[in-house]
mmCIF file of C-alpha atoms in Angstrom:
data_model
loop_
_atom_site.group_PDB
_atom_site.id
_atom_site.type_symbol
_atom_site.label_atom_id
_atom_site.label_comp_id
_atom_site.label_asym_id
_atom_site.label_seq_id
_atom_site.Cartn_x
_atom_site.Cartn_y
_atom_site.Cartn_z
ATOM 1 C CA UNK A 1 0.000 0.000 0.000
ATOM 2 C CA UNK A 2 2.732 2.621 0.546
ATOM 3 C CA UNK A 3 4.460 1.374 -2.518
ATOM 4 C CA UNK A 4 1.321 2.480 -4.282
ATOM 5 C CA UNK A 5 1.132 5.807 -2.286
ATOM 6 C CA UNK A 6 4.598 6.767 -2.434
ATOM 7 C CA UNK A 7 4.388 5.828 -6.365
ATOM 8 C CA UNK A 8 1.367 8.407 -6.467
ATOM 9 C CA UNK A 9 3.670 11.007 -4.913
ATOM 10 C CA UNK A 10 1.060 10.901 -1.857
ATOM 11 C CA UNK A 11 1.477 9.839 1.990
ATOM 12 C CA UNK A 12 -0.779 7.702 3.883
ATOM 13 C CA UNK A 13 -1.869 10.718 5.809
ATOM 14 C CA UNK A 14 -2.536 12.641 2.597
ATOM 15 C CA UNK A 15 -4.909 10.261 1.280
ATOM 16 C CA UNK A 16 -6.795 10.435 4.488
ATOM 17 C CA UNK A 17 -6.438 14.232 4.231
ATOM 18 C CA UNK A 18 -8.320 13.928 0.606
ATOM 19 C CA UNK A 19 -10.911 11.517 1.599
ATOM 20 C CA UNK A 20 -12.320 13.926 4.421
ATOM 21 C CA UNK A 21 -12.006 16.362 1.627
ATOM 22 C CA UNK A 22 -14.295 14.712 -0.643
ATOM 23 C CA UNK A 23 -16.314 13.643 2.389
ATOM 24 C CA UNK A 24 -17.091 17.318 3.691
ATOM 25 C CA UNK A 25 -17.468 18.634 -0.295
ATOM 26 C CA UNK A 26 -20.283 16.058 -0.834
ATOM 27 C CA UNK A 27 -22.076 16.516 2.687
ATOM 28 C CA UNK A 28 -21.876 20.629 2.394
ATOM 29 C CA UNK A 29 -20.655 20.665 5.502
ATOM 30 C CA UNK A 30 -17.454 23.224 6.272
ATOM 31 C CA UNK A 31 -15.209 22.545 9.430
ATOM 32 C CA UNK A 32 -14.084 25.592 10.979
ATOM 33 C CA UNK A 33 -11.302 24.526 13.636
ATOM 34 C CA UNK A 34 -10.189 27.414 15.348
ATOM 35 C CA UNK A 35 -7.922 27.513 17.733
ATOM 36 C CA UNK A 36 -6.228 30.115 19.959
ATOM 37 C CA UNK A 37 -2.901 29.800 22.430
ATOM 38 C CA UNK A 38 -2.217 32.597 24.951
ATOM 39 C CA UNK A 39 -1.614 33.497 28.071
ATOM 40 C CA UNK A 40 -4.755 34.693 30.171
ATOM 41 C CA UNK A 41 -5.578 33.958 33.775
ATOM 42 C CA UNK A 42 -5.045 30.530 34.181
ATOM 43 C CA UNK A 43 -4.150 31.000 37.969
ATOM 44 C CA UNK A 44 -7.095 33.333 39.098
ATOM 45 C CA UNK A 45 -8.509 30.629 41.194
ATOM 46 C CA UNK A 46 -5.828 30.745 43.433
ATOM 47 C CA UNK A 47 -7.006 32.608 46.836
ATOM 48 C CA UNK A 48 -5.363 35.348 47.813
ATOM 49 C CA UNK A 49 -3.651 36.076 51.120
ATOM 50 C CA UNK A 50 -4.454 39.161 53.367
ATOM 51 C CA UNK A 51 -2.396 40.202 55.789
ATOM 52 C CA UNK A 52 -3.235 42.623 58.771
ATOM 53 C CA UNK A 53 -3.490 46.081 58.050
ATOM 54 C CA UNK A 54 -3.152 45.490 54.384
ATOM 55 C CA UNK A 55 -5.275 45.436 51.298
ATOM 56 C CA UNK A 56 -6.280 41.689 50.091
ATOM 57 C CA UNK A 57 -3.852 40.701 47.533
ATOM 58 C CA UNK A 58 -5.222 39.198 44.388
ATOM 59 C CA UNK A 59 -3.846 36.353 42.646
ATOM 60 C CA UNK A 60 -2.229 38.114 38.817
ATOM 61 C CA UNK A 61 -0.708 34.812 37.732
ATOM 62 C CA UNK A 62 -0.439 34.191 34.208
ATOM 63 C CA UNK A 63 -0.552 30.317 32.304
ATOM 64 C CA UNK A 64 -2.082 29.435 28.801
ATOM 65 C CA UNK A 65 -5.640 29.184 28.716
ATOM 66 C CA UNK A 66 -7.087 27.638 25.349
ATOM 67 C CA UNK A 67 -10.564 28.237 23.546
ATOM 68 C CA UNK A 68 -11.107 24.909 22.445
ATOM 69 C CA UNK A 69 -12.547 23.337 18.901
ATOM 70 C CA UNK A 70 -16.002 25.447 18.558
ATOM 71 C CA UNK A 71 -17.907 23.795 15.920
ATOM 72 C CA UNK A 72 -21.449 25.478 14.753
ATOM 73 C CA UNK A 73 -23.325 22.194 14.050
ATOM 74 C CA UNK A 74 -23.233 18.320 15.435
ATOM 75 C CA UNK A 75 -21.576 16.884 12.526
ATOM 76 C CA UNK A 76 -19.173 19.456 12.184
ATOM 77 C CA UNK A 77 -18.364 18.198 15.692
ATOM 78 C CA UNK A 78 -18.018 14.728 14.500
ATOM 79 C CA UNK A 79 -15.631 15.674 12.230
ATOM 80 C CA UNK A 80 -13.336 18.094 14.154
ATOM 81 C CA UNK A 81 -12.847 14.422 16.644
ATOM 82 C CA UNK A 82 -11.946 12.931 13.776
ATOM 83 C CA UNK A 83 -9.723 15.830 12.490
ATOM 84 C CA UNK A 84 -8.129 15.824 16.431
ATOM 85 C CA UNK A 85 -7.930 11.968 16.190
ATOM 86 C CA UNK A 86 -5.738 12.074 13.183
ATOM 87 C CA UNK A 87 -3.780 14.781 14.505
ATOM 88 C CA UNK A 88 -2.873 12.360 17.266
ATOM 89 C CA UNK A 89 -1.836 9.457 15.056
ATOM 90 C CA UNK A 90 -0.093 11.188 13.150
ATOM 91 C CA UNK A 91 2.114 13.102 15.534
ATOM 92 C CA UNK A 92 1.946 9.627 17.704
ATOM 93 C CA UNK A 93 3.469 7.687 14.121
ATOM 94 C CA UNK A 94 5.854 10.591 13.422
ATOM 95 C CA UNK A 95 7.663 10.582 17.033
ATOM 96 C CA UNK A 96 7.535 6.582 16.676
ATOM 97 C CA UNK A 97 9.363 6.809 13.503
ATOM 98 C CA UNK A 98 11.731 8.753 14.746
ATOM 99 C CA UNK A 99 12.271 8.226 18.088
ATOM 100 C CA UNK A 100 15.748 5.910 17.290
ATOM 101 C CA UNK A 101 17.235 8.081 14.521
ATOM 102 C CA UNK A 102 19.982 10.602 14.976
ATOM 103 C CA UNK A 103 20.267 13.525 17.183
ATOM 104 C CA UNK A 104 18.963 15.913 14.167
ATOM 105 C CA UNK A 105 15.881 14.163 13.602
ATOM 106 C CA UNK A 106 15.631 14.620 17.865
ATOM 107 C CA UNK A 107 13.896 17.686 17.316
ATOM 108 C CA UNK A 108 11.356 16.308 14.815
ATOM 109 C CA UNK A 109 10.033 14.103 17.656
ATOM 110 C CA UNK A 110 10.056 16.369 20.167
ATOM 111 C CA UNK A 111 7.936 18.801 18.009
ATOM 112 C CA UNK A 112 5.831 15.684 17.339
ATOM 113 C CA UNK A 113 5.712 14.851 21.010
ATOM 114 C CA UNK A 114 4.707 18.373 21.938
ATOM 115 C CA UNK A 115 2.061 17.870 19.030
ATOM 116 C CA UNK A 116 0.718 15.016 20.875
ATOM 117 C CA UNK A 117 0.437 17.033 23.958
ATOM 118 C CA UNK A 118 -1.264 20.104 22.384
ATOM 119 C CA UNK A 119 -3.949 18.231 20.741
ATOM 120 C CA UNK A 120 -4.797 16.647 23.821
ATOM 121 C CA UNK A 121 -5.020 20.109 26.159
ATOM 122 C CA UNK A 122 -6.989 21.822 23.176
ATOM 123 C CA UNK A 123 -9.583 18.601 23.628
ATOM 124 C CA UNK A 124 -9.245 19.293 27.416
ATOM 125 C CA UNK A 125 -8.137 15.899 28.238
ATOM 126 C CA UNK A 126 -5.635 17.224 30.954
ATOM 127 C CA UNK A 127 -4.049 13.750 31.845
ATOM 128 C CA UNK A 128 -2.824 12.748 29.111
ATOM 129 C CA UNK A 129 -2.069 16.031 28.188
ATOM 130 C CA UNK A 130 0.207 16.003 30.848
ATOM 131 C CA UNK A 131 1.636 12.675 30.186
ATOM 132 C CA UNK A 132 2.758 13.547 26.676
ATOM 133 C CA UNK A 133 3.752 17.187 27.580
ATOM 134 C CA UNK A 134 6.457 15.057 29.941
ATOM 135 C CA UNK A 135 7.708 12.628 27.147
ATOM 136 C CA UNK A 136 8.239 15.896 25.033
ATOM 137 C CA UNK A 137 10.256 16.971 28.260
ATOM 138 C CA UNK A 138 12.017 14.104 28.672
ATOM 139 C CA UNK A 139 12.910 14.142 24.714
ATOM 140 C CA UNK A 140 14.403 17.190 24.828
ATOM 141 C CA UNK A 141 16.456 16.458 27.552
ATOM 142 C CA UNK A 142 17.773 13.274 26.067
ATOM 143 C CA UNK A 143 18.167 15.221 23.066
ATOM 144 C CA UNK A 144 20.662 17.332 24.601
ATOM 145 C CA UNK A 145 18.230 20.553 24.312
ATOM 146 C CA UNK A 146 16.552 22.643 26.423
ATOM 147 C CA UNK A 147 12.776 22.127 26.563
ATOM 148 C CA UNK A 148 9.936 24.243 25.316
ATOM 149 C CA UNK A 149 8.404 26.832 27.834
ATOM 150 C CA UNK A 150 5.172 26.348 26.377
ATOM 151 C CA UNK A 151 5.193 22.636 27.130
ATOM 152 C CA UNK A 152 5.092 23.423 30.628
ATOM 153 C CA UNK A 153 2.380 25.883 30.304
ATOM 154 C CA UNK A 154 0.068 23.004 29.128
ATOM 155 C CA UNK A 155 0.974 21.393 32.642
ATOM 156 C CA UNK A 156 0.456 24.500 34.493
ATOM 157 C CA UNK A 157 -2.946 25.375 33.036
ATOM 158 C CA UNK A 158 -4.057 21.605 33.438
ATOM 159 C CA UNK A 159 -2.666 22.051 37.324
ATOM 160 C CA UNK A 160 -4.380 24.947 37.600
ATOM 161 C CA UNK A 161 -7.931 23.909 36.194
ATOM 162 C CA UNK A 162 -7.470 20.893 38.610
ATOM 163 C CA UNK A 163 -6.940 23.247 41.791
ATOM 164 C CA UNK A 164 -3.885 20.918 42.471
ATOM 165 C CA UNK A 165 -1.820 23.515 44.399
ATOM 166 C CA UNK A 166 1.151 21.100 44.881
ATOM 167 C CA UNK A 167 1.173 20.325 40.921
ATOM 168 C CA UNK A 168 1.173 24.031 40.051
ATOM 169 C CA UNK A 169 4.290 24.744 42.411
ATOM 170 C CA UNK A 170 5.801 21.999 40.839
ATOM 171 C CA UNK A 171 5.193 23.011 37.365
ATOM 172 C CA UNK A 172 5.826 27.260 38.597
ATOM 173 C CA UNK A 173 9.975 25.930 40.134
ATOM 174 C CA UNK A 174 10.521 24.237 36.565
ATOM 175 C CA UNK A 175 9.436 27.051 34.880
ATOM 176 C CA UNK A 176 11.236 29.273 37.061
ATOM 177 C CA UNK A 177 14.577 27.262 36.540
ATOM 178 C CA UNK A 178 14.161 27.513 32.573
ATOM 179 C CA UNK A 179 13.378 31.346 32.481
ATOM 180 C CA UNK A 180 13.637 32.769 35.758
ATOM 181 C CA UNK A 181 10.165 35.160 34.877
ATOM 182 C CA UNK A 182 8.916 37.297 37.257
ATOM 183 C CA UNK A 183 5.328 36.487 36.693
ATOM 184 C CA UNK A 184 6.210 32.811 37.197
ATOM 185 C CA UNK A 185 7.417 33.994 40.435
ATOM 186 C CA UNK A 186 4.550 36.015 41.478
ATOM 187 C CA UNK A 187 2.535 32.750 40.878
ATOM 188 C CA UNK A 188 4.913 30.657 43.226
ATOM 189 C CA UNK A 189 5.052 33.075 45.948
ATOM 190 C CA UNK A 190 1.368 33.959 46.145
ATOM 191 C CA UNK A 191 0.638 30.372 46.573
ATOM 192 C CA UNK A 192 3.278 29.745 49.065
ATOM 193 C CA UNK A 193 1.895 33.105 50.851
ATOM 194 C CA UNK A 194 -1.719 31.467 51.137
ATOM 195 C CA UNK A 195 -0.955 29.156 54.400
ATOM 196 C CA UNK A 196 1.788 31.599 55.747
ATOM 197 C CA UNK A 197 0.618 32.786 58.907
ATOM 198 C CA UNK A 198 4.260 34.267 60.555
ATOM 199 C CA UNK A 199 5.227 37.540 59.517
ATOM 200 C CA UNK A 200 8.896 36.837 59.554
ATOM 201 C CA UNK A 201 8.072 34.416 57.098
ATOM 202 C CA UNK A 202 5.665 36.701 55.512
ATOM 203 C CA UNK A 203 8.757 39.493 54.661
ATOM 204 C CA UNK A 204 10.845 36.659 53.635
ATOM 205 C CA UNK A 205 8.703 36.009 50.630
ATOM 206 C CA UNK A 206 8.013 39.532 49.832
ATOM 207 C CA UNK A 207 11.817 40.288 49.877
ATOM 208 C CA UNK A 208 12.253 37.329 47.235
ATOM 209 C CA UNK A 209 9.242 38.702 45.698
ATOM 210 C CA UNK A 210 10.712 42.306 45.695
ATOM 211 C CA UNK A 211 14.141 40.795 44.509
ATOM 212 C CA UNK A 212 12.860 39.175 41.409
ATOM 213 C CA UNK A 213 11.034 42.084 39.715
ATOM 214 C CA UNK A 214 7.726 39.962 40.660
ATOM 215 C CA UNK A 215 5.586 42.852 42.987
ATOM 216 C CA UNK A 216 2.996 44.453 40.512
ATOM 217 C CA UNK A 217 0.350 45.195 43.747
ATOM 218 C CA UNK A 218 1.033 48.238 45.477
ATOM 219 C CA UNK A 219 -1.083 46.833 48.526
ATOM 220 C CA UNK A 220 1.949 44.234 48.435
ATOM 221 C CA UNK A 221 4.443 47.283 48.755
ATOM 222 C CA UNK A 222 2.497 48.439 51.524
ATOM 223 C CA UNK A 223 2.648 45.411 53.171
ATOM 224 C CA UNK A 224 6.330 45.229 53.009
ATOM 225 C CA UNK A 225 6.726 48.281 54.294
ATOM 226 C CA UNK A 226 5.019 48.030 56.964
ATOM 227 C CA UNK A 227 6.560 44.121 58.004
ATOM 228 C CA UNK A 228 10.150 46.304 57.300
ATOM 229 C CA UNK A 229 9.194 49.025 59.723
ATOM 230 C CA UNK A 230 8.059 46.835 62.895
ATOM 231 C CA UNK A 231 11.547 44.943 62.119
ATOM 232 C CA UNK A 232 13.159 48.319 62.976
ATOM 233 C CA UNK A 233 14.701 48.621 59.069
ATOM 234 C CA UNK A 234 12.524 51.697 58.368
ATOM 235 C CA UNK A 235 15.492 52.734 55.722
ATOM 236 C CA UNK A 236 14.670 50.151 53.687
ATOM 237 C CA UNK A 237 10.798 50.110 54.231
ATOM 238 C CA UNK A 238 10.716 53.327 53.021
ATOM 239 C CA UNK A 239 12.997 52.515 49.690
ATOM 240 C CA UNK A 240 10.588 49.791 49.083
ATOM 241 C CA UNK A 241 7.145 52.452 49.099
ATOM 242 C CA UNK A 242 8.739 54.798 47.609
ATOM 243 C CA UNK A 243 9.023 52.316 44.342
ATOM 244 C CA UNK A 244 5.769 51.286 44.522
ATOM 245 C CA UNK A 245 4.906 55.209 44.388
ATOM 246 C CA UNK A 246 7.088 56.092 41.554
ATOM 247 C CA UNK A 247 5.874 52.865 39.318
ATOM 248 C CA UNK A 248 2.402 54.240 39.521
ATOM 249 C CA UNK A 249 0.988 51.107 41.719
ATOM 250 C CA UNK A 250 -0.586 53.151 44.531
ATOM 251 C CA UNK A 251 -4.304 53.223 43.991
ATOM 252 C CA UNK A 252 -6.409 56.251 44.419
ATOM 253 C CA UNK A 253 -7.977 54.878 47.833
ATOM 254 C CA UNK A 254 -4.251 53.851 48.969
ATOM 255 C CA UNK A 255 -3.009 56.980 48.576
ATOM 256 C CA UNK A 256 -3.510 58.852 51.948
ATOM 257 C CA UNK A 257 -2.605 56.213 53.669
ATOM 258 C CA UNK A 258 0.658 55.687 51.627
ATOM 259 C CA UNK A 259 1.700 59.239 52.098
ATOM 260 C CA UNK A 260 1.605 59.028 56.220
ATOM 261 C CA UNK A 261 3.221 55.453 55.926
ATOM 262 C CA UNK A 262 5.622 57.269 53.690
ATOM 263 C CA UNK A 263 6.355 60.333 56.268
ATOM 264 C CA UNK A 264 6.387 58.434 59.519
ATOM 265 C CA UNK A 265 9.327 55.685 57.857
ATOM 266 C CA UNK A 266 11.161 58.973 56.191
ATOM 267 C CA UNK A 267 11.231 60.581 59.578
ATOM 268 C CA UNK A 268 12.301 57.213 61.435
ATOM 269 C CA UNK A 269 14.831 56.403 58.874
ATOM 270 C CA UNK A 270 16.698 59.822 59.259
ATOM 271 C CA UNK A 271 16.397 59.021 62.745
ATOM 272 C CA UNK A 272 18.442 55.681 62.297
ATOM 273 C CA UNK A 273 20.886 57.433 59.968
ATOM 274 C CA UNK A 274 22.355 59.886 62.631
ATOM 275 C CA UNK A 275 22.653 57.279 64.915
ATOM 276 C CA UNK A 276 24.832 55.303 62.645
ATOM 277 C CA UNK A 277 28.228 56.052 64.436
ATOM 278 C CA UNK A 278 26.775 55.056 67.628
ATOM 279 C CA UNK A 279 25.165 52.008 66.357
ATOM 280 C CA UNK A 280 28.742 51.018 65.085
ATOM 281 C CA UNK A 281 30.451 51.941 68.221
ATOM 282 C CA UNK A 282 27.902 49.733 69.924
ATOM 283 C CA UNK A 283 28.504 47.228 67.288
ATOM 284 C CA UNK A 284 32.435 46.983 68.040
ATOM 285 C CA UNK A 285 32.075 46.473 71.197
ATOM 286 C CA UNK A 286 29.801 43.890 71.773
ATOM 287 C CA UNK A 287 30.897 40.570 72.503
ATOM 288 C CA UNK A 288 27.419 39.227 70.422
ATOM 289 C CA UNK A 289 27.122 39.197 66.857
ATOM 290 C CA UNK A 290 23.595 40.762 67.530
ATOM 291 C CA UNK A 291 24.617 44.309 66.572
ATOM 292 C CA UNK A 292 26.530 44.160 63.902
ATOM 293 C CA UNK A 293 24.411 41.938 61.787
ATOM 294 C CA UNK A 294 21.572 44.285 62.267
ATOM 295 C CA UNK A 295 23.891 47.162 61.374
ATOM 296 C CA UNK A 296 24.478 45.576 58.706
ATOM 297 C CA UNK A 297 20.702 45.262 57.695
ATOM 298 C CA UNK A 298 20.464 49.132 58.231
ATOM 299 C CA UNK A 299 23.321 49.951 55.817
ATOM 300 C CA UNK A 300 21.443 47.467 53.265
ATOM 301 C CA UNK A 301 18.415 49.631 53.578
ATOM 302 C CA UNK A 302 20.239 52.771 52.973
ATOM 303 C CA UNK A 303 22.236 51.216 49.728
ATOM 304 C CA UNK A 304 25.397 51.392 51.838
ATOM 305 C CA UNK A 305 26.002 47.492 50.342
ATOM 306 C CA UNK A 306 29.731 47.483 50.628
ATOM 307 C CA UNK A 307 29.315 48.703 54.663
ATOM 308 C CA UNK A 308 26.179 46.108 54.930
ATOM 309 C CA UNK A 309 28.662 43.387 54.084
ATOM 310 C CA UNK A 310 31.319 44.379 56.615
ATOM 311 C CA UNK A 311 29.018 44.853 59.300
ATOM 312 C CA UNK A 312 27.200 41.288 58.741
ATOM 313 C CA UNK A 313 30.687 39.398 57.913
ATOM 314 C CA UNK A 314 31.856 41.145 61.478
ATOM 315 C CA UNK A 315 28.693 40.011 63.256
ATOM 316 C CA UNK A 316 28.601 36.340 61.655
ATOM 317 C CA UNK A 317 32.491 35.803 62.958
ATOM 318 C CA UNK A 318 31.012 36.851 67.245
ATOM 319 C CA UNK A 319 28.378 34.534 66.411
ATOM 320 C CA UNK A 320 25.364 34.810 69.067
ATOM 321 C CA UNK A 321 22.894 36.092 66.478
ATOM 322 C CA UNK A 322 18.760 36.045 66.768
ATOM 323 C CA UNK A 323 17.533 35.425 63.737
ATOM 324 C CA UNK A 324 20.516 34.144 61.627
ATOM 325 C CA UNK A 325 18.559 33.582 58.204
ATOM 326 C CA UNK A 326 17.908 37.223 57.859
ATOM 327 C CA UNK A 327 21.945 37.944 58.469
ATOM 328 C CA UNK A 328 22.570 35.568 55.330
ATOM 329 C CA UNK A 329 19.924 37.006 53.214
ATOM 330 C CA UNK A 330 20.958 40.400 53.469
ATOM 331 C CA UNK A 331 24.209 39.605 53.171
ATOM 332 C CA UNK A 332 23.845 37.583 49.745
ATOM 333 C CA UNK A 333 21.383 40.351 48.435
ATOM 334 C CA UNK A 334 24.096 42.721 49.874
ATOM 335 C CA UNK A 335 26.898 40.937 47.489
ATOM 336 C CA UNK A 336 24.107 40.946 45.001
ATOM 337 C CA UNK A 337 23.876 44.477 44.370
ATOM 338 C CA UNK A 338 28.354 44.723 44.791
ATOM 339 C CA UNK A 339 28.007 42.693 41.382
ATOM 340 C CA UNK A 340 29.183 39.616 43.392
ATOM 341 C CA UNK A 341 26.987 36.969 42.728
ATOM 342 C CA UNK A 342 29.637 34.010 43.758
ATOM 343 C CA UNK A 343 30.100 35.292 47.494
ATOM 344 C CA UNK A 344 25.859 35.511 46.956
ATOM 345 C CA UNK A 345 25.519 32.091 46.560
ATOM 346 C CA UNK A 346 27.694 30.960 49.579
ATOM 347 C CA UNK A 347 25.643 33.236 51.657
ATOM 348 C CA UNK A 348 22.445 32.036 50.388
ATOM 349 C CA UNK A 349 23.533 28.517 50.881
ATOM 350 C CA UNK A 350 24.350 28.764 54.513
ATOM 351 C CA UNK A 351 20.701 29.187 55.408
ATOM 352 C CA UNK A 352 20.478 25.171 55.164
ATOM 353 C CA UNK A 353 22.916 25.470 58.534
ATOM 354 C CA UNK A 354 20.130 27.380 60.076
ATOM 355 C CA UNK A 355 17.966 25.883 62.924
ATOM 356 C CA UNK A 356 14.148 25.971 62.597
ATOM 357 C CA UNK A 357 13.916 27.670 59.378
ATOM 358 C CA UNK A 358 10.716 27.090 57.754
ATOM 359 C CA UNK A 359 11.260 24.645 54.774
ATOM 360 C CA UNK A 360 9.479 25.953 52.332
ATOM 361 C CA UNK A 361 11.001 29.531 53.065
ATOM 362 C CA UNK A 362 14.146 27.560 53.022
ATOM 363 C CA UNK A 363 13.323 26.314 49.543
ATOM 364 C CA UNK A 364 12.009 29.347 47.836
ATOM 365 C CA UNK A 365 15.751 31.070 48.555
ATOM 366 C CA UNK A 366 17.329 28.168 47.490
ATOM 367 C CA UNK A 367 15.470 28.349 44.147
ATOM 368 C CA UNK A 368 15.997 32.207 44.039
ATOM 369 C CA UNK A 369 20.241 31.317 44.339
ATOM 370 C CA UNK A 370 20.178 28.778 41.795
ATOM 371 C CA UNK A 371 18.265 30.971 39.481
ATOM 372 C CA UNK A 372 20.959 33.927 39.597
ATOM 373 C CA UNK A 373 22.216 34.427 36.233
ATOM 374 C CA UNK A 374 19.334 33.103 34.433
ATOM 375 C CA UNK A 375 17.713 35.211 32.437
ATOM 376 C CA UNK A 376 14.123 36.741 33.251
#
């Protein structure tokens, strides 16, 4: 039979294309298959955490969303599963074929595989949608290239319809490791933010949040602020409202309130900048590593980066210090903005040595180290 085909200059797919050709000219009937790809609000379901004195903060996460096959009449619907069917086989036949061929035919089948996993999500069959979308992953791995963000977003979206929280964190670190996206992290730390209940915690997330481009709220901002300003770094709570204010994300009704927030840190934070010399003094001479790591954090939140690192370095050596994961985190996002992302990393990865640290805060800042350097 393929003899005969291949001596008509056709392919077995071909054929089948003209025979539903013939079969939709002589029944009148016209298929329309339309289908759109692109990003919407795949996420919105996600609730949204409020935290006290702040506005509710609404889930903005972005993942594909997909109108599927819309067909005007019942047989037209018959024939787009048919059309979708031999979609399938075909992409199904192709990566078959060529599956055990050479590394340049790789990509064919991963493009077939990723075929496979489209057709599925478009006919809303999530599973295997999800199953395919994963051989196309694992392809492109074996394949020695990197795989397709869009792959990932059928996962996501399928995660997302499901309301399986622990699927779509799953799905958000991959993504996060192949493009390091700031929406991607919005996504990831909203969701981790829904359970949090400890505001230490809390302003851990929001400074990874703030970190990675990934705070579009300005009742997030406000929040931050105000966490910053009860942990006596006014300096820096005020830096971090003062953005929010100059990227336009203060809302009419926030705006009052923002201003006061905004005088009352300006005011404490001059207040902590003429004390620096004594905070120093008092720094040198204790025997704890107390006060110098929180010097530290108050030259951070005036920019003084080089002075934050000296102070925090100084405090880590006394040792004796409260809350230890803060000391490394300012210290690596310290190095960070010094342009030395190396010494970074070994701060960042010293938070594993810390006692008690919550896991999944421990997690999200290993993520946020490994991701340095990749680009968003």
């Amino acid at each position: 039979m393929r003899a005969l085909l291949n001596a008509l200059g056709l392919t077995l797919w071909g054929l089948i294309a003209i025979t539903l050709a013939v079969a939709l000219a002589t029944f009148g009937y016209r298929a329309s298959l339309s289908y759109r790809e692109s990003r919407g609000t795949g996420i919105s379901s996600l609730p949204a955490t409020a935290a006290t004195g702040t506005a509710t903060a609404t889930a903005t996460a972005t993942a594909t969303a997909a109108i599927p096959i819309t067909p005007t009449a019942q047989k037209n619907q018959s024939i787009s599963r048919v059309l979708a069917k031999e979609e399938i086989a075909a992409a199904q036949e192709s990566s078959h074929n060529l599956g055990d061929q050479s590394v340049d035919a790789g990509a064919t089948a991963v493009d077939g595989l990723i075929g496979i996993a489209r057709t599925y999500y478009r006919r809303k069959d999530c599973k295997d949608a999800i199953i395919w979308a994963d051989k196309a992953i694992g392809a492109a791995r074996r394949a020695g290239e990197t795989p397709k963000e869009n792959v990932y977003l059928f996962k996501l979206q399928c995660e997302s319809d499901a309301g399986d929280t622990a699927g779509m964190t799953s799905v958000l670190v991959d993504l996060i490791r192949l493009t390091n996206k700031a929406s991607y992290w919005n996504d990831l730390l909203r969701i981790a933010r829904q359970d949090e209940r400890e505001d230490r915690n809390t302003l851990m997330l929001y400074r990874i949040m703030y970190n990675t481009n990934a705070m579009t709220e300005g009742s997030d901002y406000i929040e931050m602020a105000q966490l910053l300003g009860d942990a006596s770094l006014p300096g820096e709570a005020f830096a971090v409202l003062d953005r929010a204010v100059s990227r336009g994300l203060i809302k009419n009704e926030q705006r009052e309130r923002t201003a006061h927030l905004l005088d009352t840190l300006k005011a404490r934070a001059a207040v902590d900048k003429d004390s620096l010399s004594e905070k120093e003094t008092e720094a040198a001479k204790s025997a704890s590593g107390e006060f110098g790591a929180k010097l530290g954090e108050i030259y951070y939140g005036f920019a003084d980066n080089q002075r934050a690192v000296e102070a925090i370095n100084q405090g880590l050596q006394k040792g004796q210090i409260r809350h230890l994961d803060e000391a490394y985190v300012y210290l690596g996002l310290a190095c960070l903005q010094l342009q030395n992302p190396a010494d970074a990393k070994r701060a960042f990865a010293n938070l594993k040595t810390v006692p008690n640290m919550s896991p999944r805060v421990l997690q999200l800042w290993e993520l946020y180290s490994d991701a340095l350097g990749t680009s968003g």
